Amino acid sequence: MKQLFHPEIEDVLPADVFAALGDPIRLGILVSLADCDEVDKARCGAFTELASPSLLSYHFAKLREAGITRSRAEGTVRFLSIRREEFERRFPGLLDSVIETARRDPSVPRIKLDV
Amino acid sequence: MKQLFHPEIEDVLPADVFAALGDPIRLGILVSLADCDEVDKARCGAFTELASPSLLSYHFAKLREAGITRSRAEGTVRFLSIRREEFERRFPGLLDSVIETARRDPSVPRIKLDV
DNA sequence: CCCATGATTCAACAATCATTGAAATTGTCG
DNA sequence: CGACAATTTCAATGATTGTTGAATCATGGG
């Protein structure tokens, strides 16, 4: 199984984080993840309402490379989760207000992840 | 005098805000503004350490069009300020954690604005 | 009225981005 | 093994971005 690149959280730069957040689809992925009841149980394939599979894969990579999310493979399925603790340590308080901002805004698409 | 465009704060979208923040020079402008002792007294010309005049103008426009800053002309000089209250009303808590994030990080350039 | 100053605009460029659809990959199950 | 399902990768595209330097536009002062 090919291992996807996850940056060390210390190497993540603020500008890269914000650039990764500067897209409605990626914000949609993020709030959907944040609103998911069960942590670390969100399948990549559950996001198809937001975009085509290949485009989703592109956006997943952007979020992952910006240190925001983690992708974990389990068999043929991949699970996506927010790097909560690490990110909180690196940028205290940031992710909460980002998620709250995105959550409140109707321009951000979102899906219901039934786990 | 040509009037620069400032969006209504209600029209500003989260993704546009984050896209505007996704550049180190613009983050540098923002933290320098935030750390300026006197509000609304920062001349555009005081930022030349961060970039050339024309590039600065480009980045000022990005921040302005994202609803983050306001540009005010006074004679031949322009002053730049953060749209604090409006922005806080539109996206509560966001700007503070963004500024704090940028302020803490050494990758974000900054200048001392002596007013 | 001309000139210097502060700042924006414009034209050009390479680089990156978002998007699409087809192809390759990886693991599962019969 | 071989078909299938879930994802990623690749190649191609048009659009947007960051940057540069030259040109332009105000405004205030001699």
PDB file of C-alpha atoms (C1' of nucleotides) in Angstrom:
ATOM      1  CA  MET A   1       0.000   0.000   0.000  1.00  0.00           C
ATOM      2  CA  LYS A   2       1.387   3.365  -1.053  1.00  0.00           C
ATOM      3  CA  GLN A   3       1.994   5.670   1.851  1.00  0.00           C
ATOM      4  CA  LEU A   4       0.646   9.183   1.471  1.00  0.00           C
ATOM      5  CA  PHE A   5       2.798  12.102   2.536  1.00  0.00           C
ATOM      6  CA  HIS A   6       1.915  13.859   5.792  1.00  0.00           C
ATOM      7  CA  PRO A   7       4.098  16.825   6.760  1.00  0.00           C
ATOM      8  CA  GLU A   8       5.524  17.153  10.253  1.00  0.00           C
ATOM      9  CA  ILE A   9       3.222  19.579  12.010  1.00  0.00           C
ATOM     10  CA  GLU A  10       6.146  21.850  12.900  1.00  0.00           C
ATOM     11  CA  ASP A  11       6.949  22.240   9.208  1.00  0.00           C
ATOM     12  CA  VAL A  12       3.499  23.540   8.367  1.00  0.00           C
ATOM     13  CA  LEU A  13       3.392  27.273   7.633  1.00  0.00           C
ATOM     14  CA  PRO A  14       0.415  29.541   8.314  1.00  0.00           C
ATOM     15  CA  ALA A  15       0.256  30.803   4.731  1.00  0.00           C
ATOM     16  CA  ASP A  16       0.040  27.233   3.446  1.00  0.00           C
ATOM     17  CA  VAL A  17      -2.761  26.441   5.859  1.00  0.00           C
ATOM     18  CA  PHE A  18      -4.790  29.447   4.763  1.00  0.00           C
ATOM     19  CA  ALA A  19      -4.145  28.717   1.113  1.00  0.00           C
ATOM     20  CA  ALA A  20      -5.500  25.213   1.683  1.00  0.00           C
ATOM     21  CA  LEU A  21      -8.590  26.690   3.328  1.00  0.00           C
ATOM     22  CA  GLY A  22      -9.169  29.083   0.455  1.00  0.00           C
ATOM     23  CA  ASP A  23     -11.498  26.838  -1.488  1.00  0.00           C
ATOM     24  CA  PRO A  24     -15.198  26.170  -0.834  1.00  0.00           C
ATOM     25  CA  ILE A  25     -14.962  22.447  -1.543  1.00  0.00           C
ATOM     26  CA  ARG A  26     -12.102  22.021   0.922  1.00  0.00           C
ATOM     27  CA  LEU A  27     -13.967  24.044   3.527  1.00  0.00           C
ATOM     28  CA  GLY A  28     -16.926  21.769   2.864  1.00  0.00           C
ATOM     29  CA  ILE A  29     -14.801  18.696   3.462  1.00  0.00           C
ATOM     30  CA  LEU A  30     -13.495  20.226   6.671  1.00  0.00           C
ATOM     31  CA  VAL A  31     -16.859  21.147   8.218  1.00  0.00           C
ATOM     32  CA  SER A  32     -18.349  17.821   7.168  1.00  0.00           C
ATOM     33  CA  LEU A  33     -15.468  16.085   8.925  1.00  0.00           C
ATOM     34  CA  ALA A  34     -15.845  18.302  11.967  1.00  0.00           C
ATOM     35  CA  ASP A  35     -19.572  17.612  12.179  1.00  0.00           C
ATOM     36  CA  CYS A  36     -19.109  13.883  11.827  1.00  0.00           C
ATOM     37  CA  ASP A  37     -20.250  12.131  14.970  1.00  0.00           C
ATOM     38  CA  GLU A  38     -17.608   9.463  15.026  1.00  0.00           C
ATOM     39  CA  VAL A  39     -14.038  10.622  14.762  1.00  0.00           C
ATOM     40  CA  ASP A  40     -11.769   8.905  12.230  1.00  0.00           C
ATOM     41  CA  LYS A  41     -14.605   7.014  10.610  1.00  0.00           C
ATOM     42  CA  ALA A  42     -15.229   9.197   7.564  1.00  0.00           C
ATOM     43  CA  ARG A  43     -14.681   7.352   4.309  1.00  0.00           C
ATOM     44  CA  CYS A  44     -13.229   9.325   1.426  1.00  0.00           C
ATOM     45  CA  GLY A  45     -15.914   7.880  -0.769  1.00  0.00           C
ATOM     46  CA  ALA A  46     -18.619   9.497   1.323  1.00  0.00           C
ATOM     47  CA  PHE A  47     -17.849  12.953  -0.069  1.00  0.00           C
ATOM     48  CA  THR A  48     -18.941  12.363  -3.647  1.00  0.00           C
ATOM     49  CA  GLU A  49     -21.736  14.910  -3.375  1.00  0.00           C
ATOM     50  CA  LEU A  50     -19.081  17.596  -3.158  1.00  0.00           C
ATOM     51  CA  ALA A  51     -17.082  16.682  -6.259  1.00  0.00           C
ATOM     52  CA  SER A  52     -15.999  13.859  -8.579  1.00  0.00           C
ATOM     53  CA  PRO A  53     -13.702  11.180  -7.140  1.00  0.00           C
ATOM     54  CA  SER A  54     -10.586  12.448  -8.850  1.00  0.00           C
ATOM     55  CA  LEU A  55     -11.246  16.047  -7.868  1.00  0.00           C
ATOM     56  CA  LEU A  56     -11.912  14.945  -4.313  1.00  0.00           C
ATOM     57  CA  SER A  57      -8.598  13.155  -4.285  1.00  0.00           C
ATOM     58  CA  TYR A  58      -6.913  16.376  -5.368  1.00  0.00           C
ATOM     59  CA  HIS A  59      -8.569  18.364  -2.594  1.00  0.00           C
ATOM     60  CA  PHE A  60      -7.850  15.664   0.002  1.00  0.00           C
ATOM     61  CA  ALA A  61      -4.190  15.962  -0.942  1.00  0.00           C
ATOM     62  CA  LYS A  62      -4.247  19.734  -0.489  1.00  0.00           C
ATOM     63  CA  LEU A  63      -5.701  19.442   2.998  1.00  0.00           C
ATOM     64  CA  ARG A  64      -3.321  16.647   3.879  1.00  0.00           C
ATOM     65  CA  GLU A  65      -0.229  18.456   2.612  1.00  0.00           C
ATOM     66  CA  ALA A  66      -1.230  21.520   4.606  1.00  0.00           C
ATOM     67  CA  GLY A  67      -1.179  19.406   7.756  1.00  0.00           C
ATOM     68  CA  ILE A  68      -4.904  19.781   8.353  1.00  0.00           C
ATOM     69  CA  THR A  69      -6.064  16.228   7.767  1.00  0.00           C
ATOM     70  CA  ARG A  70      -4.743  12.711   7.980  1.00  0.00           C
ATOM     71  CA  SER A  71      -5.525   9.919   5.527  1.00  0.00           C
ATOM     72  CA  ARG A  72      -5.505   6.382   6.768  1.00  0.00           C
ATOM     73  CA  ALA A  73      -5.911   3.329   4.561  1.00  0.00           C
ATOM     74  CA  GLU A  74      -7.830   0.289   5.697  1.00  0.00           C
ATOM     75  CA  GLY A  75      -8.123  -2.349   3.048  1.00  0.00           C
ATOM     76  CA  THR A  76      -9.460  -0.781  -0.094  1.00  0.00           C
ATOM     77  CA  VAL A  77     -11.040   2.096   1.772  1.00  0.00           C
ATOM     78  CA  ARG A  78      -9.451   5.302   3.030  1.00  0.00           C
ATOM     79  CA  PHE A  79     -10.507   7.205   6.098  1.00  0.00           C
ATOM     80  CA  LEU A  80     -10.051  10.881   6.552  1.00  0.00           C
ATOM     81  CA  SER A  81      -9.712  12.750   9.826  1.00  0.00           C
ATOM     82  CA  ILE A  82      -8.698  16.119  11.179  1.00  0.00           C
ATOM     83  CA  ARG A  83      -5.293  16.306  12.872  1.00  0.00           C
ATOM     84  CA  ARG A  84      -6.953  17.919  15.880  1.00  0.00           C
ATOM     85  CA  GLU A  85      -4.440  17.651  18.724  1.00  0.00           C
ATOM     86  CA  GLU A  86      -1.328  18.234  16.657  1.00  0.00           C
ATOM     87  CA  PHE A  87      -2.844  21.154  14.837  1.00  0.00           C
ATOM     88  CA  GLU A  88      -4.131  22.654  18.066  1.00  0.00           C
ATOM     89  CA  ARG A  89      -0.670  22.450  19.525  1.00  0.00           C
ATOM     90  CA  ARG A  90       0.890  24.063  16.452  1.00  0.00           C
ATOM     91  CA  PHE A  91      -1.736  26.790  15.981  1.00  0.00           C
ATOM     92  CA  PRO A  92      -3.736  27.097  19.212  1.00  0.00           C
ATOM     93  CA  GLY A  93      -7.345  28.097  18.735  1.00  0.00           C
ATOM     94  CA  LEU A  94      -7.098  28.490  14.983  1.00  0.00           C
ATOM     95  CA  LEU A  95      -8.892  25.418  13.774  1.00  0.00           C
ATOM     96  CA  ASP A  96     -11.890  25.961  16.048  1.00  0.00           C
ATOM     97  CA  SER A  97     -12.579  29.436  14.728  1.00  0.00           C
ATOM     98  CA  VAL A  98     -11.960  28.344  11.155  1.00  0.00           C
ATOM     99  CA  ILE A  99     -14.433  25.505  11.499  1.00  0.00           C
ATOM    100  CA  GLU A 100     -16.943  27.696  13.277  1.00  0.00           C
ATOM    101  CA  THR A 101     -16.615  30.313  10.538  1.00  0.00           C
ATOM    102  CA  ALA A 102     -17.131  27.755   7.796  1.00  0.00           C
ATOM    103  CA  ARG A 103     -19.929  26.014   9.648  1.00  0.00           C
ATOM    104  CA  ARG A 104     -21.934  29.205  10.020  1.00  0.00           C
ATOM    105  CA  ASP A 105     -21.705  30.171   6.374  1.00  0.00           C
ATOM    106  CA  PRO A 106     -24.213  28.874   3.825  1.00  0.00           C
ATOM    107  CA  SER A 107     -21.724  29.263   0.974  1.00  0.00           C
ATOM    108  CA  VAL A 108     -19.814  26.293   2.334  1.00  0.00           C
ATOM    109  CA  PRO A 109     -21.269  23.008   1.036  1.00  0.00           C
ATOM    110  CA  ARG A 110     -21.529  20.104   3.422  1.00  0.00           C
ATOM    111  CA  ILE A 111     -22.647  16.532   3.601  1.00  0.00           C
ATOM    112  CA  LYS A 112     -24.017  14.290   6.289  1.00  0.00           C
ATOM    113  CA  LEU A 113     -21.535  11.580   7.077  1.00  0.00           C
ATOM    114  CA  ASP A 114     -23.458   8.667   8.477  1.00  0.00           C
ATOM    115  CA  VAL A 115     -20.919   6.404  10.006  1.00  0.00           C
TER     116      VAL A 115
ATOM    117  CA  MET B   1      -9.748  60.879  -6.630  1.00  0.00           C
ATOM    118  CA  LYS B   2     -10.488  57.348  -7.681  1.00  0.00           C
ATOM    119  CA  GLN B   3     -12.474  55.452  -5.123  1.00  0.00           C
ATOM    120  CA  LEU B   4     -11.235  51.963  -4.320  1.00  0.00           C
ATOM    121  CA  PHE B   5     -13.714  49.122  -4.079  1.00  0.00           C
ATOM    122  CA  HIS B   6     -14.607  47.781  -0.651  1.00  0.00           C
ATOM    123  CA  PRO B   7     -17.084  44.886  -0.536  1.00  0.00           C
ATOM    124  CA  GLU B   8     -20.045  44.921   1.799  1.00  0.00           C
ATOM    125  CA  ILE B   9     -18.977  42.788   4.724  1.00  0.00           C
ATOM    126  CA  GLU B  10     -22.054  40.550   4.301  1.00  0.00           C
ATOM    127  CA  ASP B  11     -20.934  39.704   0.771  1.00  0.00           C
ATOM    128  CA  VAL B  12     -17.557  38.432   1.904  1.00  0.00           C
ATOM    129  CA  LEU B  13     -17.213  34.645   1.754  1.00  0.00           C
ATOM    130  CA  PRO B  14     -15.027  32.536   4.058  1.00  0.00           C
ATOM    131  CA  ALA B  15     -13.153  30.914   1.180  1.00  0.00           C
ATOM    132  CA  ASP B  16     -12.229  34.341  -0.215  1.00  0.00           C
ATOM    133  CA  VAL B  17     -10.966  35.457   3.172  1.00  0.00           C
ATOM    134  CA  PHE B  18      -8.756  32.392   3.551  1.00  0.00           C
ATOM    135  CA  ALA B  19      -7.485  32.723  -0.007  1.00  0.00           C
ATOM    136  CA  ALA B  20      -6.487  36.297   0.785  1.00  0.00           C
ATOM    137  CA  LEU B  21      -4.661  35.099   3.888  1.00  0.00           C
ATOM    138  CA  GLY B  22      -2.839  32.410   1.949  1.00  0.00           C
ATOM    139  CA  ASP B  23       0.236  34.478   1.176  1.00  0.00           C
ATOM    140  CA  PRO B  24       3.155  35.336   3.492  1.00  0.00           C
ATOM    141  CA  ILE B  25       3.433  38.948   2.347  1.00  0.00           C
ATOM    142  CA  ARG B  26      -0.256  39.558   3.000  1.00  0.00           C
ATOM    143  CA  LEU B  27       0.011  37.918   6.413  1.00  0.00           C
ATOM    144  CA  GLY B  28       2.983  40.197   7.032  1.00  0.00           C
ATOM    145  CA  ILE B  29       0.921  43.247   6.156  1.00  0.00           C
ATOM    146  CA  LEU B  30      -1.836  42.048   8.458  1.00  0.00           C
ATOM    147  CA  VAL B  31       0.293  41.420  11.551  1.00  0.00           C
ATOM    148  CA  SER B  32       2.209  44.643  11.007  1.00  0.00           C
ATOM    149  CA  LEU B  33      -1.108  46.481  10.892  1.00  0.00           C
ATOM    150  CA  ALA B  34      -2.367  44.638  13.955  1.00  0.00           C
ATOM    151  CA  ASP B  35       0.791  45.460  15.899  1.00  0.00           C
ATOM    152  CA  CYS B  36       0.675  49.122  14.938  1.00  0.00           C
ATOM    153  CA  ASP B  37       0.176  51.252  18.009  1.00  0.00           C
ATOM    154  CA  GLU B  38      -2.094  53.849  16.442  1.00  0.00           C
ATOM    155  CA  VAL B  39      -5.101  52.556  14.566  1.00  0.00           C
ATOM    156  CA  ASP B  40      -5.776  53.877  11.062  1.00  0.00           C
ATOM    157  CA  LYS B  41      -2.458  55.685  10.841  1.00  0.00           C
ATOM    158  CA  ALA B  42      -0.471  53.190   8.789  1.00  0.00           C
ATOM    159  CA  ARG B  43       0.704  54.622   5.483  1.00  0.00           C
ATOM    160  CA  CYS B  44       0.812  52.267   2.525  1.00  0.00           C
ATOM    161  CA  GLY B  45       4.295  53.532   1.808  1.00  0.00           C
ATOM    162  CA  ALA B  46       5.559  52.267   5.130  1.00  0.00           C
ATOM    163  CA  PHE B  47       5.471  48.649   3.933  1.00  0.00           C
ATOM    164  CA  THR B  48       8.225  48.862   1.317  1.00  0.00           C
ATOM    165  CA  GLU B  49      10.436  46.453   3.212  1.00  0.00           C
ATOM    166  CA  LEU B  50       7.948  43.715   2.420  1.00  0.00           C
ATOM    167  CA  ALA B  51       7.766  44.196  -1.346  1.00  0.00           C
ATOM    168  CA  SER B  52       8.040  46.665  -4.215  1.00  0.00           C
ATOM    169  CA  PRO B  53       5.399  49.424  -4.430  1.00  0.00           C
ATOM    170  CA  SER B  54       3.516  47.861  -7.290  1.00  0.00           C
ATOM    171  CA  LEU B  55       3.498  44.436  -5.676  1.00  0.00           C
ATOM    172  CA  LEU B  56       2.354  45.970  -2.419  1.00  0.00           C
ATOM    173  CA  SER B  57      -0.485  47.634  -4.240  1.00  0.00           C
ATOM    174  CA  TYR B  58      -1.501  44.255  -5.615  1.00  0.00           C
ATOM    175  CA  HIS B  59      -1.499  42.667  -2.174  1.00  0.00           C
ATOM    176  CA  PHE B  60      -3.325  45.624  -0.617  1.00  0.00           C
ATOM    177  CA  ALA B  61      -6.052  45.116  -3.195  1.00  0.00           C
ATOM    178  CA  LYS B  62      -6.340  41.421  -2.328  1.00  0.00           C
ATOM    179  CA  LEU B  63      -6.785  42.168   1.360  1.00  0.00           C
ATOM    180  CA  ARG B  64      -9.218  44.982   0.617  1.00  0.00           C
ATOM    181  CA  GLU B  65     -11.331  42.934  -1.796  1.00  0.00           C
ATOM    182  CA  ALA B  66     -11.530  40.145   0.781  1.00  0.00           C
ATOM    183  CA  GLY B  67     -13.073  42.596   3.244  1.00  0.00           C
ATOM    184  CA  ILE B  68     -10.136  42.419   5.631  1.00  0.00           C
ATOM    185  CA  THR B  69      -8.727  45.926   5.278  1.00  0.00           C
ATOM    186  CA  ARG B  70      -9.888  49.398   4.374  1.00  0.00           C
ATOM    187  CA  SER B  71      -7.915  51.914   2.328  1.00  0.00           C
ATOM    188  CA  ARG B  72      -8.440  55.583   2.965  1.00  0.00           C
ATOM    189  CA  ALA B  73      -6.911  58.364   0.868  1.00  0.00           C
ATOM    190  CA  GLU B  74      -5.704  61.572   2.421  1.00  0.00           C
ATOM    191  CA  GLY B  75      -4.058  63.885  -0.027  1.00  0.00           C
ATOM    192  CA  THR B  76      -1.411  61.981  -1.891  1.00  0.00           C
ATOM    193  CA  VAL B  77      -1.030  59.420   0.863  1.00  0.00           C
ATOM    194  CA  ARG B  78      -3.119  56.348   1.569  1.00  0.00           C
ATOM    195  CA  PHE B  79      -3.769  54.846   4.952  1.00  0.00           C
ATOM    196  CA  LEU B  80      -4.510  51.220   5.558  1.00  0.00           C
ATOM    197  CA  SER B  81      -6.477  49.744   8.429  1.00  0.00           C
ATOM    198  CA  ILE B  82      -8.108  46.499   9.492  1.00  0.00           C
ATOM    199  CA  ARG B  83     -11.916  46.393   9.311  1.00  0.00           C
ATOM    200  CA  ARG B  84     -12.010  45.188  12.900  1.00  0.00           C
ATOM    201  CA  GLU B  85     -15.598  45.711  14.087  1.00  0.00           C
ATOM    202  CA  GLU B  86     -17.304  44.793  10.827  1.00  0.00           C
ATOM    203  CA  PHE B  87     -15.154  41.734  10.353  1.00  0.00           C
ATOM    204  CA  GLU B  88     -15.676  40.660  13.936  1.00  0.00           C
ATOM    205  CA  ARG B  89     -19.433  40.913  13.466  1.00  0.00           C
ATOM    206  CA  ARG B  90     -19.293  38.918  10.225  1.00  0.00           C
ATOM    207  CA  PHE B  91     -16.842  36.226  11.416  1.00  0.00           C
ATOM    208  CA  PRO B  92     -16.715  36.347  15.224  1.00  0.00           C
ATOM    209  CA  GLY B  93     -13.367  35.411  16.697  1.00  0.00           C
ATOM    210  CA  LEU B  94     -11.743  34.581  13.392  1.00  0.00           C
ATOM    211  CA  LEU B  95      -9.481  37.566  12.897  1.00  0.00           C
ATOM    212  CA  ASP B  96      -8.039  37.368  16.393  1.00  0.00           C
ATOM    213  CA  SER B  97      -6.895  33.787  15.999  1.00  0.00           C
ATOM    214  CA  VAL B  98      -5.613  34.447  12.478  1.00  0.00           C
ATOM    215  CA  ILE B  99      -3.545  37.389  13.677  1.00  0.00           C
ATOM    216  CA  GLU B 100      -2.314  35.475  16.689  1.00  0.00           C
ATOM    217  CA  THR B 101      -1.335  32.569  14.450  1.00  0.00           C
ATOM    218  CA  ALA B 102       0.549  34.809  12.050  1.00  0.00           C
ATOM    219  CA  ARG B 103       2.121  36.841  14.840  1.00  0.00           C
ATOM    220  CA  ARG B 104       3.579  33.760  16.490  1.00  0.00           C
ATOM    221  CA  ASP B 105       5.148  32.392  13.336  1.00  0.00           C
ATOM    222  CA  PRO B 106       8.622  33.446  12.228  1.00  0.00           C
ATOM    223  CA  SER B 107       7.850  32.669   8.592  1.00  0.00           C
ATOM    224  CA  VAL B 108       5.607  35.723   8.492  1.00  0.00           C
ATOM    225  CA  PRO B 109       7.614  38.871   7.719  1.00  0.00           C
ATOM    226  CA  ARG B 110       6.756  42.038   9.580  1.00  0.00           C
ATOM    227  CA  ILE B 111       7.723  45.660   9.882  1.00  0.00           C
ATOM    228  CA  LYS B 112       7.656  48.225  12.644  1.00  0.00           C
ATOM    229  CA  LEU B 113       5.189  50.931  11.759  1.00  0.00           C
ATOM    230  CA  ASP B 114       6.249  54.051  13.581  1.00  0.00           C
ATOM    231  CA  VAL B 115       3.350  56.397  13.342  1.00  0.00           C
TER     232      VAL B 115
ATOM    233  C1'  DC C   1       1.908  75.738 -13.889  1.00  0.00           C
ATOM    234  C1'  DC C   2       5.427  72.332 -13.419  1.00  0.00           C
ATOM    235  C1'  DC C   3       7.508  69.056 -10.781  1.00  0.00           C
ATOM    236  C1'  DA C   4       8.213  65.702  -7.194  1.00  0.00           C
ATOM    237  C1'  DT C   5       5.910  62.219  -4.420  1.00  0.00           C
ATOM    238  C1'  DG C   6       2.855  58.398  -3.261  1.00  0.00           C
ATOM    239  C1'  DA C   7       0.409  55.119  -5.062  1.00  0.00           C
ATOM    240  C1'  DT C   8      -2.253  52.465  -8.578  1.00  0.00           C
ATOM    241  C1'  DT C   9      -2.648  50.444 -13.217  1.00  0.00           C
ATOM    242  C1'  DC C  10      -1.100  47.876 -17.126  1.00  0.00           C
ATOM    243  C1'  DA C  11       1.173  44.435 -19.907  1.00  0.00           C
ATOM    244  C1'  DA C  12       3.772  40.604 -19.749  1.00  0.00           C
ATOM    245  C1'  DC C  13       5.468  36.239 -17.841  1.00  0.00           C
ATOM    246  C1'  DA C  14       6.090  31.836 -15.532  1.00  0.00           C
ATOM    247  C1'  DA C  15       3.981  29.113 -12.068  1.00  0.00           C
ATOM    248  C1'  DT C  16       0.333  27.188  -9.816  1.00  0.00           C
ATOM    249  C1'  DC C  17      -4.571  25.987  -9.512  1.00  0.00           C
ATOM    250  C1'  DA C  18      -9.106  23.751 -10.193  1.00  0.00           C
ATOM    251  C1'  DT C  19     -11.288  20.694 -13.159  1.00  0.00           C
ATOM    252  C1'  DT C  20     -12.103  16.739 -16.318  1.00  0.00           C
ATOM    253  C1'  DG C  21     -11.869  12.137 -17.933  1.00  0.00           C
ATOM    254  C1'  DA C  22      -9.126   8.184 -18.763  1.00  0.00           C
ATOM    255  C1'  DA C  23      -5.759   5.045 -16.910  1.00  0.00           C
ATOM    256  C1'  DA C  24      -3.329   2.881 -13.224  1.00  0.00           C
ATOM    257  C1'  DT C  25      -3.199   1.055  -8.478  1.00  0.00           C
ATOM    258  C1'  DT C  26      -4.412  -1.603  -4.543  1.00  0.00           C
ATOM    259  C1'  DG C  27      -6.916  -4.749  -1.909  1.00  0.00           C
ATOM    260  C1'  DT C  28     -11.206  -7.986  -1.558  1.00  0.00           C
ATOM    261  C1'  DC C  29     -13.904 -11.647  -2.572  1.00  0.00           C
ATOM    262  C1'  DG C  30     -15.749 -15.128  -5.431  1.00  0.00           C
TER     263       DG C  30
ATOM    264  C1'  DC D   1      -6.792 -16.276 -10.758  1.00  0.00           C
ATOM    265  C1'  DG D   2      -9.932 -12.564 -12.276  1.00  0.00           C
ATOM    266  C1'  DA D   3     -13.467  -9.300 -11.848  1.00  0.00           C
ATOM    267  C1'  DC D   4     -14.727  -5.567  -8.977  1.00  0.00           C
ATOM    268  C1'  DA D   5     -14.700  -1.479  -5.966  1.00  0.00           C
ATOM    269  C1'  DA D   6     -12.364   2.493  -3.893  1.00  0.00           C
ATOM    270  C1'  DT D   7      -8.905   5.707  -4.716  1.00  0.00           C
ATOM    271  C1'  DT D   8      -5.157   7.891  -6.655  1.00  0.00           C
ATOM    272  C1'  DT D   9      -2.404   9.311 -10.582  1.00  0.00           C
ATOM    273  C1'  DC D  10      -1.726  11.290 -15.087  1.00  0.00           C
ATOM    274  C1'  DA D  11      -2.254  14.296 -18.942  1.00  0.00           C
ATOM    275  C1'  DA D  12      -4.567  18.045 -20.679  1.00  0.00           C
ATOM    276  C1'  DT D  13      -7.204  22.334 -20.264  1.00  0.00           C
ATOM    277  C1'  DG D  14      -8.186  27.092 -19.153  1.00  0.00           C
ATOM    278  C1'  DA D  15      -8.182  30.302 -15.280  1.00  0.00           C
ATOM    279  C1'  DT D  16      -5.937  32.572 -11.692  1.00  0.00           C
ATOM    280  C1'  DT D  17      -1.822  33.900  -9.164  1.00  0.00           C
ATOM    281  C1'  DG D  18       2.449  36.345  -7.792  1.00  0.00           C
ATOM    282  C1'  DT D  19       5.969  39.127  -9.654  1.00  0.00           C
ATOM    283  C1'  DT D  20       8.364  42.741 -12.443  1.00  0.00           C
ATOM    284  C1'  DG D  21       9.058  47.072 -14.539  1.00  0.00           C
ATOM    285  C1'  DA D  22       7.252  50.758 -17.102  1.00  0.00           C
ATOM    286  C1'  DA D  23       3.550  53.920 -17.499  1.00  0.00           C
ATOM    287  C1'  DT D  24      -0.075  56.451 -15.465  1.00  0.00           C
ATOM    288  C1'  DC D  25      -2.672  59.166 -12.216  1.00  0.00           C
ATOM    289  C1'  DA D  26      -3.488  62.169  -8.575  1.00  0.00           C
ATOM    290  C1'  DT D  27      -2.202  65.811  -5.202  1.00  0.00           C
ATOM    291  C1'  DG D  28       0.327  69.294  -2.937  1.00  0.00           C
ATOM    292  C1'  DG D  29       4.244  72.642  -2.982  1.00  0.00           C
ATOM    293  C1'  DG D  30       7.453  75.677  -5.007  1.00  0.00           C
TER     294       DG D  30
END
